Amino acid sequence: MNPFISGLKDKVILVTGGASGIGLATARVLAASGARVVCADLQQSQDLPQGCEFRRLDVSSEKLTQELVASMLDRYGQIDGLVTSAGISRVGDLESMALQEWEQVLQVNLTGTMLSARAVASHMKQRRQGSIVAIASINGMLGNPSNLAYCTSKGAVIQMVRSLAAELGPCGVRVNSISPGYIHTPMTIMLDEQPVGQAFEAMHLLKRAGKSQEVGNAVAFLLSDMSSFITGVNLPVDGGFSAAKVIAI
Ligand code: NAI
């Protein structure tokens, strides 16, 4: 059962990566709260909720992103919120990682986030309102020895959000990031039910992985007027993972 987040009714929200995992769960929370949601993704989702429209998008293309935003403005006349959930992960450390994979991860996770924000910014500035929520990661807050490109991209997203908050705040536009802990989604399939996944879960103070909807609820809060004086923050939604160093047992 989705909670109702007040103040989202009829807001128009673009969710990149909205066909799967955290993006899809966020779209469900938003639609259940009365928002009109565009889920933009490389892949089509089988079960988009009512109130959500699918659009194909590669977030690493500036042209396609600008075209999508223009067509949303034609159709809806406004964009109130942006959620950047499109992301990829490629395991690899400094020596084993292929340069092409490093570039691909940065292109989607970092440049893609910037391009989406850039595409909606002038419209939001003109209206002097809008909320942008970037999905970062606890892997952007803490080091991790085997996922160099991903950690780097997410750390950069957190810093980019602070800079965008400084740039857009005077124009009435809020920009925040959320850093999820371990959330069971198609991205984590290789960890789920494995000893390494169980050890990872045990490092969360709540001793479990999170659910996509628990991230979606936090995104909805940051998009809504309930967070109207919050900008420039990185909110961990991580069951306490980043709050304390616990030994996994
Ligand atoms: P997911 O794999 O279920 O969803 C990611 C979506 O992004 C997919 O639908 C995929 O098609 C889309 N996507 C990938 N490249 C794209 C591109 N170039 N253009 C448009 N769409 C593209 O994974 P999940 O877990 O839902 O991830 C969502 C976000 O949350 C990602 O940014 C991820 O890094 C982040 N995250 C996930 C965590 C987890 O434990 N699942 C933890 C922390 C952060």
mmCIF file of C-alpha atoms and ligand atoms in Angstrom:
data_model
loop_
_atom_site.group_PDB
_atom_site.id
_atom_site.type_symbol
_atom_site.label_atom_id
_atom_site.label_comp_id
_atom_site.label_asym_id
_atom_site.label_seq_id
_atom_site.Cartn_x
_atom_site.Cartn_y
_atom_site.Cartn_z
ATOM 1 C CA MET A 1 0.000 0.000 0.000
ATOM 2 C CA ASN A 2 1.482 3.312 -1.054
ATOM 3 C CA PRO A 3 1.424 6.217 1.377
ATOM 4 C CA PHE A 4 -0.114 9.445 0.128
ATOM 5 C CA ILE A 5 2.364 12.316 0.096
ATOM 6 C CA SER A 6 0.445 15.567 0.215
ATOM 7 C CA GLY A 7 1.145 18.349 -2.242
ATOM 8 C CA LEU A 8 2.103 16.148 -5.188
ATOM 9 C CA LYS A 9 -1.305 16.113 -6.832
ATOM 10 C CA ASP A 10 -1.113 17.117 -10.511
ATOM 11 C CA LYS A 11 2.607 17.844 -10.305
ATOM 12 C CA VAL A 12 4.462 16.776 -13.431
ATOM 13 C CA ILE A 13 7.539 14.730 -12.678
ATOM 14 C CA LEU A 14 10.188 13.190 -14.909
ATOM 15 C CA VAL A 15 11.814 10.035 -13.539
ATOM 16 C CA THR A 16 14.837 8.789 -15.458
ATOM 17 C CA GLY A 17 15.505 5.090 -15.010
ATOM 18 C CA GLY A 18 11.799 4.878 -14.260
ATOM 19 C CA ALA A 19 11.267 1.435 -15.782
ATOM 20 C CA SER A 20 12.932 -0.590 -13.046
ATOM 21 C CA GLY A 21 13.909 -0.843 -9.402
ATOM 22 C CA ILE A 22 14.100 2.401 -7.438
ATOM 23 C CA GLY A 23 12.893 4.582 -10.335
ATOM 24 C CA LEU A 24 9.819 2.427 -10.924
ATOM 25 C CA ALA A 25 8.980 2.248 -7.202
ATOM 26 C CA THR A 26 9.350 6.026 -6.998
ATOM 27 C CA ALA A 27 7.002 6.431 -9.967
ATOM 28 C CA ARG A 28 4.457 4.259 -8.125
ATOM 29 C CA VAL A 29 4.630 6.395 -4.965
ATOM 30 C CA LEU A 30 4.329 9.597 -6.999
ATOM 31 C CA ALA A 31 1.424 8.339 -9.110
ATOM 32 C CA ALA A 32 -0.379 7.098 -5.980
ATOM 33 C CA SER A 33 -0.050 10.652 -4.641
ATOM 34 C CA GLY A 34 -1.714 12.081 -7.732
ATOM 35 C CA ALA A 35 1.340 13.195 -9.705
ATOM 36 C CA ARG A 36 1.610 12.870 -13.456
ATOM 37 C CA VAL A 37 4.777 10.886 -14.055
ATOM 38 C CA VAL A 38 6.917 10.351 -17.117
ATOM 39 C CA CYS A 39 9.183 7.303 -16.766
ATOM 40 C CA ALA A 40 12.092 7.703 -19.154
ATOM 41 C CA ASP A 41 14.333 4.724 -19.690
ATOM 42 C CA LEU A 42 16.296 2.699 -22.216
ATOM 43 C CA GLN A 43 13.961 -0.235 -21.626
ATOM 44 C CA GLN A 44 10.181 -0.435 -21.507
ATOM 45 C CA SER A 45 8.605 -1.528 -18.204
ATOM 46 C CA GLN A 46 6.021 -4.313 -18.136
ATOM 47 C CA ASP A 47 4.038 -2.877 -15.235
ATOM 48 C CA LEU A 48 3.984 0.918 -15.219
ATOM 49 C CA PRO A 49 1.330 2.097 -12.781
ATOM 50 C CA GLN A 50 -1.678 4.181 -13.832
ATOM 51 C CA GLY A 51 -0.728 7.847 -14.030
ATOM 52 C CA CYS A 52 2.680 7.026 -15.539
ATOM 53 C CA GLU A 53 3.683 7.410 -19.137
ATOM 54 C CA PHE A 54 6.720 5.678 -20.645
ATOM 55 C CA ARG A 55 9.196 7.499 -22.901
ATOM 56 C CA ARG A 56 12.328 5.923 -24.311
ATOM 57 C CA LEU A 57 15.480 7.848 -23.396
ATOM 58 C CA ASP A 58 19.225 7.412 -23.235
ATOM 59 C CA VAL A 59 20.243 9.873 -20.515
ATOM 60 C CA SER A 60 23.746 10.119 -21.927
ATOM 61 C CA SER A 61 22.381 11.918 -25.008
ATOM 62 C CA GLU A 62 21.918 15.655 -24.560
ATOM 63 C CA LYS A 63 19.857 15.894 -27.746
ATOM 64 C CA LEU A 64 17.402 13.153 -26.726
ATOM 65 C CA THR A 65 17.074 14.552 -23.201
ATOM 66 C CA GLN A 66 16.356 18.065 -24.470
ATOM 67 C CA GLU A 67 13.806 16.691 -26.949
ATOM 68 C CA LEU A 68 12.037 14.713 -24.227
ATOM 69 C CA VAL A 69 11.787 17.738 -21.936
ATOM 70 C CA ALA A 70 10.501 19.901 -24.816
ATOM 71 C CA SER A 71 7.811 17.353 -25.632
ATOM 72 C CA MET A 72 6.799 17.105 -21.958
ATOM 73 C CA LEU A 73 6.432 20.873 -21.848
ATOM 74 C CA ASP A 74 4.290 20.753 -25.016
ATOM 75 C CA ARG A 75 2.051 18.113 -23.497
ATOM 76 C CA TYR A 76 1.832 19.191 -19.851
ATOM 77 C CA GLY A 77 2.893 22.847 -19.914
ATOM 78 C CA GLN A 78 5.071 22.429 -16.851
ATOM 79 C CA ILE A 79 7.659 20.224 -15.143
ATOM 80 C CA ASP A 80 7.673 20.407 -11.357
ATOM 81 C CA GLY A 81 10.137 17.700 -10.489
ATOM 82 C CA LEU A 82 13.020 15.622 -11.818
ATOM 83 C CA VAL A 83 14.284 12.356 -10.357
ATOM 84 C CA THR A 84 17.499 10.975 -11.821
ATOM 85 C CA SER A 85 17.500 7.266 -11.113
ATOM 86 C CA ALA A 86 19.035 5.983 -14.366
ATOM 87 C CA GLY A 87 22.286 4.319 -13.454
ATOM 88 C CA ILE A 88 24.636 1.446 -14.172
ATOM 89 C CA SER A 89 27.304 -0.359 -12.199
ATOM 90 C CA ARG A 90 30.399 -2.121 -13.523
ATOM 91 C CA VAL A 91 32.541 -4.009 -11.045
ATOM 92 C CA GLY A 92 36.263 -3.350 -11.413
ATOM 93 C CA ASP A 93 39.229 -1.884 -9.563
ATOM 94 C CA LEU A 94 41.990 0.435 -10.748
ATOM 95 C CA GLU A 95 43.944 -2.234 -12.616
ATOM 96 C CA SER A 96 41.203 -4.587 -13.782
ATOM 97 C CA MET A 97 38.696 -2.003 -14.974
ATOM 98 C CA ALA A 98 38.442 -1.400 -18.722
ATOM 99 C CA LEU A 99 38.770 2.272 -19.655
ATOM 100 C CA GLN A 100 35.636 1.941 -21.750
ATOM 101 C CA GLU A 101 33.658 0.813 -18.687
ATOM 102 C CA TRP A 102 34.979 3.730 -16.606
ATOM 103 C CA GLU A 103 33.839 6.121 -19.336
ATOM 104 C CA GLN A 104 30.468 4.431 -19.727
ATOM 105 C CA VAL A 105 29.681 4.565 -15.990
ATOM 106 C CA LEU A 106 30.652 8.239 -15.744
ATOM 107 C CA GLN A 107 28.699 9.018 -18.907
ATOM 108 C CA VAL A 108 25.451 7.521 -17.609
ATOM 109 C CA ASN A 109 25.636 8.159 -13.848
ATOM 110 C CA LEU A 110 27.334 11.557 -13.791
ATOM 111 C CA THR A 111 26.976 13.200 -17.203
ATOM 112 C CA GLY A 112 23.454 11.765 -17.576
ATOM 113 C CA THR A 113 22.422 13.331 -14.260
ATOM 114 C CA MET A 114 23.895 16.680 -15.276
ATOM 115 C CA LEU A 115 22.207 16.594 -18.707
ATOM 116 C CA SER A 116 18.792 15.831 -17.180
ATOM 117 C CA ALA A 117 19.190 18.680 -14.685
ATOM 118 C CA ARG A 118 20.361 21.002 -17.467
ATOM 119 C CA ALA A 119 17.348 20.121 -19.611
ATOM 120 C CA VAL A 120 14.798 21.146 -16.945
ATOM 121 C CA ALA A 121 16.701 23.991 -15.257
ATOM 122 C CA SER A 122 15.748 26.962 -17.434
ATOM 123 C CA HIS A 123 12.042 26.079 -17.280
ATOM 124 C CA MET A 124 12.177 25.665 -13.481
ATOM 125 C CA LYS A 125 14.135 28.909 -13.078
ATOM 126 C CA GLN A 126 11.576 30.765 -15.184
ATOM 127 C CA ARG A 127 8.745 29.524 -12.960
ATOM 128 C CA ARG A 128 10.874 30.086 -9.849
ATOM 129 C CA GLN A 129 9.969 26.643 -8.573
ATOM 130 C CA GLY A 130 11.017 23.039 -8.978
ATOM 131 C CA SER A 131 12.688 20.192 -7.168
ATOM 132 C CA ILE A 132 15.452 17.952 -8.479
ATOM 133 C CA VAL A 133 16.351 14.725 -6.684
ATOM 134 C CA ALA A 134 19.414 12.787 -7.804
ATOM 135 C CA ILE A 135 19.825 9.164 -6.766
ATOM 136 C CA ALA A 136 23.429 8.869 -5.576
ATOM 137 C CA SER A 137 24.617 6.022 -3.307
ATOM 138 C CA ILE A 138 26.334 5.162 -0.048
ATOM 139 C CA ASN A 139 29.103 4.160 -2.465
ATOM 140 C CA GLY A 140 29.483 7.850 -3.222
ATOM 141 C CA MET A 141 29.960 8.607 0.473
ATOM 142 C CA LEU A 142 32.408 5.837 1.413
ATOM 143 C CA GLY A 143 35.247 4.154 -0.423
ATOM 144 C CA ASN A 144 34.843 0.672 -1.865
ATOM 145 C CA PRO A 145 37.825 -1.231 -3.263
ATOM 146 C CA SER A 146 36.190 -3.006 -6.193
ATOM 147 C CA ASN A 147 33.818 -0.591 -7.846
ATOM 148 C CA LEU A 148 35.965 2.400 -8.734
ATOM 149 C CA ALA A 149 34.008 3.981 -11.572
ATOM 150 C CA TYR A 150 30.658 3.624 -9.806
ATOM 151 C CA CYS A 151 31.910 5.057 -6.487
ATOM 152 C CA THR A 152 33.587 7.948 -8.292
ATOM 153 C CA SER A 153 30.473 8.738 -10.300
ATOM 154 C CA LYS A 154 28.220 8.739 -7.235
ATOM 155 C CA GLY A 155 30.609 10.850 -5.147
ATOM 156 C CA ALA A 156 30.652 13.353 -7.998
ATOM 157 C CA VAL A 157 26.847 13.365 -8.161
ATOM 158 C CA ILE A 158 26.677 14.289 -4.458
ATOM 159 C CA GLN A 159 29.075 17.168 -5.016
ATOM 160 C CA MET A 160 27.344 18.266 -8.206
ATOM 161 C CA VAL A 161 24.059 18.448 -6.289
ATOM 162 C CA ARG A 162 25.583 20.844 -3.740
ATOM 163 C CA SER A 163 26.891 23.036 -6.554
ATOM 164 C CA LEU A 164 23.556 22.977 -8.398
ATOM 165 C CA ALA A 165 21.738 23.827 -5.165
ATOM 166 C CA ALA A 166 23.985 26.876 -4.847
ATOM 167 C CA GLU A 167 23.416 27.853 -8.466
ATOM 168 C CA LEU A 168 19.656 27.311 -8.610
ATOM 169 C CA GLY A 169 18.640 28.176 -5.025
ATOM 170 C CA PRO A 170 18.410 31.924 -5.705
ATOM 171 C CA CYS A 171 15.987 31.060 -8.531
ATOM 172 C CA GLY A 172 13.685 29.065 -6.228
ATOM 173 C CA VAL A 173 14.775 25.625 -7.437
ATOM 174 C CA ARG A 174 15.776 22.992 -4.860
ATOM 175 C CA VAL A 175 18.339 20.263 -5.585
ATOM 176 C CA ASN A 176 19.032 17.304 -3.286
ATOM 177 C CA SER A 177 20.430 13.805 -3.492
ATOM 178 C CA ILE A 178 19.459 10.556 -1.858
ATOM 179 C CA SER A 179 22.022 7.895 -1.089
ATOM 180 C CA PRO A 180 20.389 4.490 -0.836
ATOM 181 C CA GLY A 181 21.995 1.601 0.982
ATOM 182 C CA TYR A 182 21.582 -1.947 -0.290
ATOM 183 C CA ILE A 183 18.204 -2.147 -2.038
ATOM 184 C CA HIS A 184 17.065 -5.361 -3.732
ATOM 185 C CA THR A 185 16.581 -4.467 -7.400
ATOM 186 C CA PRO A 186 17.638 -5.940 -10.747
ATOM 187 C CA MET A 187 20.950 -4.057 -10.283
ATOM 188 C CA THR A 188 21.864 -6.094 -7.192
ATOM 189 C CA ILE A 189 20.765 -9.485 -8.473
ATOM 190 C CA MET A 190 24.319 -10.836 -8.317
ATOM 191 C CA LEU A 191 24.475 -10.087 -4.557
ATOM 192 C CA ASP A 192 21.015 -11.203 -3.477
ATOM 193 C CA GLU A 193 20.949 -14.500 -1.556
ATOM 194 C CA GLN A 194 24.761 -14.717 -1.765
ATOM 195 C CA PRO A 195 27.083 -14.697 1.299
ATOM 196 C CA VAL A 196 28.481 -11.333 0.187
ATOM 197 C CA GLY A 197 24.965 -9.897 0.006
ATOM 198 C CA GLN A 198 24.116 -11.242 3.443
ATOM 199 C CA ALA A 199 27.316 -9.728 4.869
ATOM 200 C CA PHE A 200 26.407 -6.426 3.223
ATOM 201 C CA GLU A 201 22.922 -6.541 4.766
ATOM 202 C CA ALA A 202 24.447 -7.163 8.204
ATOM 203 C CA MET A 203 26.419 -3.912 7.884
ATOM 204 C CA HIS A 204 23.139 -1.956 7.868
ATOM 205 C CA LEU A 205 22.123 -1.023 11.402
ATOM 206 C CA LEU A 206 18.580 -2.283 10.701
ATOM 207 C CA LYS A 207 20.067 -5.658 9.655
ATOM 208 C CA ARG A 208 18.267 -5.877 6.354
ATOM 209 C CA ALA A 209 18.314 -4.532 2.828
ATOM 210 C CA GLY A 210 15.940 -1.728 1.966
ATOM 211 C CA LYS A 211 12.950 -1.796 -0.312
ATOM 212 C CA SER A 212 12.697 0.342 -3.433
ATOM 213 C CA GLN A 213 9.525 1.911 -2.098
ATOM 214 C CA GLU A 214 11.371 3.095 1.020
ATOM 215 C CA VAL A 215 13.635 5.099 -1.277
ATOM 216 C CA GLY A 216 10.641 6.245 -3.313
ATOM 217 C CA ASN A 217 8.968 7.592 -0.177
ATOM 218 C CA ALA A 218 12.005 9.735 0.609
ATOM 219 C CA VAL A 219 12.170 10.976 -2.985
ATOM 220 C CA ALA A 220 8.494 11.927 -2.829
ATOM 221 C CA PHE A 221 9.135 13.895 0.355
ATOM 222 C CA LEU A 222 11.986 15.834 -1.285
ATOM 223 C CA LEU A 223 9.822 16.546 -4.340
ATOM 224 C CA SER A 224 6.885 17.721 -2.257
ATOM 225 C CA ASP A 225 6.337 21.072 -0.603
ATOM 226 C CA MET A 226 6.796 19.315 2.757
ATOM 227 C CA SER A 227 10.539 19.770 2.169
ATOM 228 C CA SER A 228 10.239 23.369 0.937
ATOM 229 C CA PHE A 229 13.220 24.633 3.003
ATOM 230 C CA ILE A 230 15.545 21.721 2.209
ATOM 231 C CA THR A 231 18.150 22.075 -0.514
ATOM 232 C CA GLY A 232 21.729 20.955 -1.041
ATOM 233 C CA VAL A 233 21.480 17.908 1.221
ATOM 234 C CA ASN A 234 22.488 14.327 0.626
ATOM 235 C CA LEU A 235 19.972 12.155 2.481
ATOM 236 C CA PRO A 236 21.134 8.600 3.200
ATOM 237 C CA VAL A 237 18.252 6.121 2.971
ATOM 238 C CA ASP A 238 20.428 3.291 4.097
ATOM 239 C CA GLY A 239 19.118 1.667 7.263
ATOM 240 C CA GLY A 240 21.946 3.368 9.138
ATOM 241 C CA PHE A 241 24.761 1.935 6.985
ATOM 242 C CA SER A 242 26.665 5.213 6.820
ATOM 243 C CA ALA A 243 26.052 6.166 10.463
ATOM 244 C CA ALA A 244 28.261 3.596 12.160
ATOM 245 C CA LYS A 245 31.016 1.134 11.332
ATOM 246 C CA VAL A 246 29.759 -2.333 12.213
ATOM 247 C CA ILE A 247 31.464 -5.642 11.636
ATOM 248 C CA ALA A 248 29.350 -7.930 9.520
ATOM 249 C CA ILE A 249 28.469 -11.121 11.437
HETATM 250 P P1 NAI B 1 17.911 -0.887 -11.939
HETATM 251 O O1 NAI B 1 18.930 -1.535 -12.803
HETATM 252 O O2 NAI B 1 16.733 -1.669 -11.484
HETATM 253 O O3 NAI B 1 17.372 0.471 -12.598
HETATM 254 C C1 NAI B 1 18.194 1.317 -13.332
HETATM 255 C C2 NAI B 1 17.428 1.755 -14.567
HETATM 256 O O4 NAI B 1 18.244 2.700 -15.259
HETATM 257 C C3 NAI B 1 17.133 0.609 -15.544
HETATM 258 O O5 NAI B 1 15.762 0.563 -15.872
HETATM 259 C C4 NAI B 1 17.978 0.938 -16.762
HETATM 260 O O6 NAI B 1 17.403 0.542 -17.990
HETATM 261 C C5 NAI B 1 18.070 2.459 -16.643
HETATM 262 N N1 NAI B 1 19.195 2.997 -17.407
HETATM 263 C C6 NAI B 1 20.482 2.558 -17.425
HETATM 264 N N2 NAI B 1 21.194 3.282 -18.287
HETATM 265 C C7 NAI B 1 20.346 4.193 -18.834
HETATM 266 C C8 NAI B 1 20.499 5.215 -19.793
HETATM 267 N N3 NAI B 1 21.678 5.439 -20.420
HETATM 268 N N4 NAI B 1 19.426 5.973 -20.096
HETATM 269 C C9 NAI B 1 18.215 5.739 -19.509
HETATM 270 N N5 NAI B 1 18.012 4.777 -18.607
HETATM 271 C C10 NAI B 1 19.075 4.019 -18.266
HETATM 272 O O7 NAI B 1 18.734 -0.386 -10.682
HETATM 273 P P2 NAI B 1 18.287 0.378 -9.359
HETATM 274 O O8 NAI B 1 18.871 -0.373 -8.245
HETATM 275 O O9 NAI B 1 16.860 0.699 -9.373
HETATM 276 O O10 NAI B 1 19.129 1.723 -9.515
HETATM 277 C C11 NAI B 1 18.528 3.003 -9.586
HETATM 278 C C12 NAI B 1 19.544 4.020 -9.106
HETATM 279 O O11 NAI B 1 19.801 3.786 -7.720
HETATM 280 C C13 NAI B 1 20.874 3.913 -9.822
HETATM 281 O O12 NAI B 1 21.377 5.204 -10.056
HETATM 282 C C14 NAI B 1 21.738 3.172 -8.816
HETATM 283 O O13 NAI B 1 23.094 3.484 -8.980
HETATM 284 C C15 NAI B 1 21.189 3.717 -7.510
HETATM 285 N N6 NAI B 1 21.458 2.915 -6.347
HETATM 286 C C16 NAI B 1 21.007 1.616 -6.247
HETATM 287 C C17 NAI B 1 21.277 0.883 -5.100
HETATM 288 C C18 NAI B 1 20.814 -0.524 -4.910
HETATM 289 O O14 NAI B 1 21.246 -1.184 -3.939
HETATM 290 N N7 NAI B 1 19.945 -1.045 -5.759
HETATM 291 C C19 NAI B 1 22.038 1.464 -3.989
HETATM 292 C C20 NAI B 1 22.459 2.823 -4.190
HETATM 293 C C21 NAI B 1 22.169 3.503 -5.336
#
